[in-house]
Structures are given as structure tokens and as C-alpha cells.
Amino acid sequence: GAVVSQHPSRVICKSGTSVKIECRSLDFQATTMFWYRQFPKKSLMLMATSNEGSKATYEQGVEKDKFLINHASLTLSTLTVTSAHPEDSSFYICSARGFSTATYGDTQYFGPGTRLTVL
Amino acid sequence: AQSVTQLDSQVPVFEEAPVELRCNYSSSVSVYLFWYVQYPNQGLQLLLKYLSGSTLVKGINGFEAEFNKSQTSFHLRKPSVHISDTAEYFCAVKPDQGAQKLVFGQGTRLTINP
């Protein structure tokens, strides 16, 4: 149980275009989803936290107008990188936290990640 | 606020040897503790977690970790490693109260040599 999927796994786009990444919790309801960015050989940097049905909370230094997050349902969150530039190229990882702490122990489960390359 | 220190950025080990990856944390409140593994070009997979109860926690792939509250440590161990254990390992903590975020360590690159 506790499987999180991401789509696409890899995307290449031209500078100036927008890219949407989907994150789904497949076998549990996720009241909270997280979006991380990971630079090569570095740890994960939390970008934002989203709760179903409400606006995302962005970490300091993360542009909310550039990284649009929508958490429309208990199983789906999307991250849209708007007007992407080469410096946005990175590995983006989503994470979901289960509704039931008794079952999931307040644990975050991670998706497989999306490699974004902006040309 | 919480912080996590993984004392070794890289750990090279020979196959079938034991390994210990060190993790220390700082927190003014009680915490939950986690170890995640990341294989190349993949997301993070939960290895094990400490929420409460026994301080020795067993996880997947033969790993275990021991929570030591007095030393604020949560070191990860495996008695005999395999080539397939080559990966990046992350220690993380979270306050046990409230919906607060995970705080990650910098990661330890475990390389298994034949």
C-alpha cells in the first residue's frame, strides 16, 4: 500500500512553455501533498505544501506565480511550471501524507520523480 | 525548529561487509524519525521509521535503526550489504505533534564495492 505515482517521468520542453506534472496517491487518500525539488547530488528542497481544497503554502524564496500548485482532490495534486527557463531544469518529486495516522503513522510517501529539462 | 545532520556524505563499503550510516538530530520537541533510500533517477522509498515503542526498528531490505534519545541519534545499520544497496540514503525528522513538514539531512551516498 501507500503508492504515489507521478506523470510524466521525464519531460523536455522549450524555454517559455509551461509544463504540468501530476502526482497521484493510488491506494490512499492524501490530505496533504508536498512538492520538492532536488538538484544533482543534493538533498530535497521543499517547495510547497498543499492541502486538498485550499491554497498551497510556499516556502520562502519559491515563486508561487511560477510554480502553480493545485490539489483538487484527495488523490491528485499538480505542479505547473509556467514560462519555464533552463534554470528550472531539475528533478521534481512529490510526496503525499495519508489521512489516517493510525494506518500510515503520519508518514510521507514519495513519488518516483519527474526529470524536467528546459532547452 | 528541527535539524538533521548526516555525518558522512559518502560511505564506501565492500560487499558483504557491515555498514552504519550515522544520523543525528536536533529538536526541542519529540519527533518521529525516518530513513529513506533513493536509487539513481528515482524518488524516495521509505526504509523504516520510528514513531514510538521499541527503539530498535527493523525495515526493508535487511536494514535496521536504533533510536537513542539521549544521544539524539538514529543510526542506520545493515550486517551484510549487497551491490544493490548502492544508493543515496536520507535521514529525516518530523515533530510528533502537528502537521509539520519533514526535515531532511544532506544525504549519505553508500557505494558497495565488489
XYZ file of C-alpha atoms in Angstrom:
233
model
C 0.000 0.000 0.000
C 0.818 3.726 0.070
C 1.863 4.102 -3.565
C 2.405 7.513 -5.123
C 2.727 7.963 -8.870
C 3.996 10.873 -10.929
C 3.491 11.684 -14.564
C 5.411 12.271 -16.698
C 8.640 10.680 -15.511
C 10.649 12.771 -17.899
C 9.841 15.888 -19.916
C 11.822 18.096 -22.243
C 10.382 21.449 -23.226
C 11.371 24.682 -24.879
C 12.089 27.811 -22.901
C 8.949 29.871 -22.349
C 6.494 26.987 -22.370
C 4.561 25.629 -19.406
C 4.781 22.112 -18.062
C 2.315 20.286 -15.835
C 3.349 17.442 -13.549
C 0.750 15.193 -11.934
C 1.055 13.453 -8.603
C -1.419 10.784 -7.549
C -1.860 8.729 -4.418
C -3.018 5.405 -5.824
C -4.289 3.479 -2.829
C -4.890 6.038 -0.105
C -6.342 9.474 0.375
C -3.775 12.199 0.819
C -4.955 15.197 2.765
C -1.562 16.811 2.333
C 0.800 16.721 -0.610
C 4.282 18.147 -0.847
C 6.404 19.223 -3.796
C 10.178 19.018 -3.660
C 12.967 19.985 -5.964
C 16.259 18.144 -5.984
C 19.465 19.421 -7.526
C 22.191 16.979 -8.592
C 23.841 15.292 -5.623
C 21.838 17.410 -3.215
C 19.128 16.834 -0.683
C 15.478 17.611 -1.263
C 14.300 21.199 -1.114
C 10.677 21.624 -0.100
C 8.905 23.973 -2.483
C 5.350 23.949 -1.185
C 2.763 22.129 0.871
C -0.794 21.738 -0.323
C -3.910 20.620 1.457
C -6.873 19.368 -0.504
C -9.236 22.164 -1.423
C -7.095 25.022 -0.187
C -4.266 27.154 -1.477
C -0.747 25.849 -1.290
C 1.738 27.173 1.224
C 5.013 28.058 -0.455
C 8.419 28.001 1.149
C 10.420 31.175 1.313
C 12.058 32.005 -1.981
C 9.728 29.898 -4.129
C 7.756 31.928 -6.666
C 4.114 30.972 -6.347
C 3.222 32.511 -9.707
C 5.858 30.449 -11.418
C 5.174 27.151 -9.684
C 1.408 26.751 -9.645
C 0.102 24.021 -7.389
C -3.400 22.628 -7.457
C -4.670 19.997 -5.042
C -8.132 19.418 -6.415
C -8.885 16.078 -4.839
C -7.668 13.748 -2.109
C -5.711 11.735 -4.660
C -4.373 14.301 -7.126
C -2.073 17.291 -6.977
C -0.497 19.078 -9.935
C 2.544 21.290 -10.259
C 2.676 23.600 -13.260
C 5.961 25.252 -14.098
C 4.953 28.345 -16.016
C 7.160 30.035 -18.616
C 9.918 27.547 -17.929
C 13.543 28.566 -18.298
C 16.721 26.465 -18.352
C 17.363 27.237 -14.664
C 14.096 25.453 -13.848
C 15.607 22.203 -15.100
C 15.641 19.858 -12.154
C 14.258 16.695 -10.608
C 10.828 17.337 -9.082
C 9.454 14.910 -6.517
C 6.019 14.882 -4.961
C 5.060 13.331 -1.659
C 1.756 12.504 -0.041
C 0.749 12.074 3.554
C -2.059 9.714 4.444
C -5.273 10.739 6.109
C -5.170 8.085 8.785
C -2.257 8.402 11.179
C -3.267 5.086 12.723
C -2.645 3.389 9.397
C 0.171 5.426 7.972
C 1.732 6.851 11.112
C 1.946 10.367 9.742
C 4.369 9.105 7.116
C 5.139 10.779 3.829
C 5.286 8.575 0.758
C 7.178 9.759 -2.265
C 6.567 9.568 -5.963
C 9.238 8.386 -8.420
C 10.070 11.921 -9.535
C 9.926 13.892 -12.787
C 13.058 14.956 -14.621
C 12.412 18.341 -16.271
C 14.810 19.625 -18.892
C 14.215 23.076 -20.333
C 16.083 23.816 -23.540
C 12.938 24.096 14.759
C 14.483 20.787 13.861
C 17.703 19.972 12.071
C 19.289 16.761 10.868
C 22.969 16.030 10.384
C 24.206 13.065 8.434
C 27.811 12.906 9.427
C 29.142 11.158 6.333
C 28.469 12.407 2.827
C 29.963 9.248 1.300
C 30.484 5.745 2.671
C 32.338 3.152 0.573
C 31.985 -0.446 1.766
C 32.943 -3.844 0.387
C 30.198 -6.287 -0.463
C 29.043 -8.480 2.452
C 30.620 -6.129 4.986
C 28.531 -4.426 7.687
C 27.654 -0.761 7.386
C 26.426 2.026 9.640
C 25.114 5.334 8.326
C 25.033 7.971 11.011
C 22.237 10.438 11.692
C 21.951 12.967 14.495
C 19.123 15.394 15.003
C 18.317 18.470 16.996
C 14.839 19.249 18.283
C 13.190 20.876 21.273
C 10.158 18.601 20.939
C 9.566 14.897 20.485
C 9.994 13.711 16.933
C 9.257 10.939 14.514
C 12.323 9.649 12.645
C 12.629 8.197 9.166
C 15.187 6.740 6.806
C 14.581 6.908 3.074
C 16.599 5.416 0.208
C 16.912 6.918 -3.251
C 18.170 4.872 -6.163
C 19.531 6.739 -9.206
C 16.907 8.773 -11.031
C 14.145 7.608 -8.737
C 12.065 9.041 -5.921
C 12.483 8.211 -2.269
C 11.478 4.889 -0.796
C 10.733 4.511 2.902
C 13.207 2.137 4.559
C 11.959 2.360 8.111
C 10.501 4.713 10.674
C 10.406 5.262 14.397
C 7.150 6.603 15.790
C 7.063 5.165 19.312
C 7.681 1.957 21.237
C 10.766 -0.180 20.749
C 13.818 1.889 19.970
C 15.173 -0.766 17.590
C 13.318 -0.531 14.327
C 13.572 -3.056 11.519
C 12.908 -2.036 7.954
C 13.003 -3.401 4.458
C 15.993 -4.924 2.691
C 17.573 -6.064 5.960
C 18.148 -2.574 7.370
C 17.544 -1.577 10.953
C 17.983 1.573 13.002
C 18.147 2.389 16.662
C 16.657 5.487 18.222
C 18.836 6.861 21.000
C 17.077 9.746 22.678
C 19.927 10.704 24.981
C 22.348 10.965 22.069
C 19.681 12.303 19.683
C 20.743 9.767 17.116
C 19.051 7.397 14.708
C 21.835 5.446 13.004
C 21.048 3.032 10.185
C 22.723 -0.369 10.074
C 22.920 -3.461 7.926
C 25.012 -6.511 8.885
C 25.906 -7.509 5.320
C 25.493 -5.262 2.309
C 24.922 -6.128 -1.339
C 25.843 -4.363 -4.544
C 22.161 -3.471 -4.925
C 22.314 -1.363 -1.751
C 24.315 1.273 -3.624
C 22.146 4.380 -3.328
C 21.643 7.688 -1.538
C 20.231 7.450 1.974
C 18.355 10.267 3.688
C 17.522 10.633 7.355
C 14.511 12.798 8.203
C 12.655 14.011 11.265
C 9.267 15.493 11.960
C 7.695 16.773 15.184
C 5.275 14.213 16.548
C 2.610 16.849 17.019
C 1.014 18.959 14.356
C 1.076 18.723 10.598
C 4.597 19.974 10.148
C 6.993 19.189 7.389
C 9.779 16.653 7.220
C 13.280 17.967 7.702
C 15.897 16.065 5.735
C 19.565 15.507 6.265
C 22.028 16.145 3.495
C 22.149 12.522 2.451
C 24.805 9.814 2.528
C 25.992 8.163 -0.638
C 26.546 4.454 0.051
C 28.766 2.751 -2.504
C 29.220 -1.008 -2.371
C 32.385 -2.321 -3.965
C 32.781 -5.937 -5.088
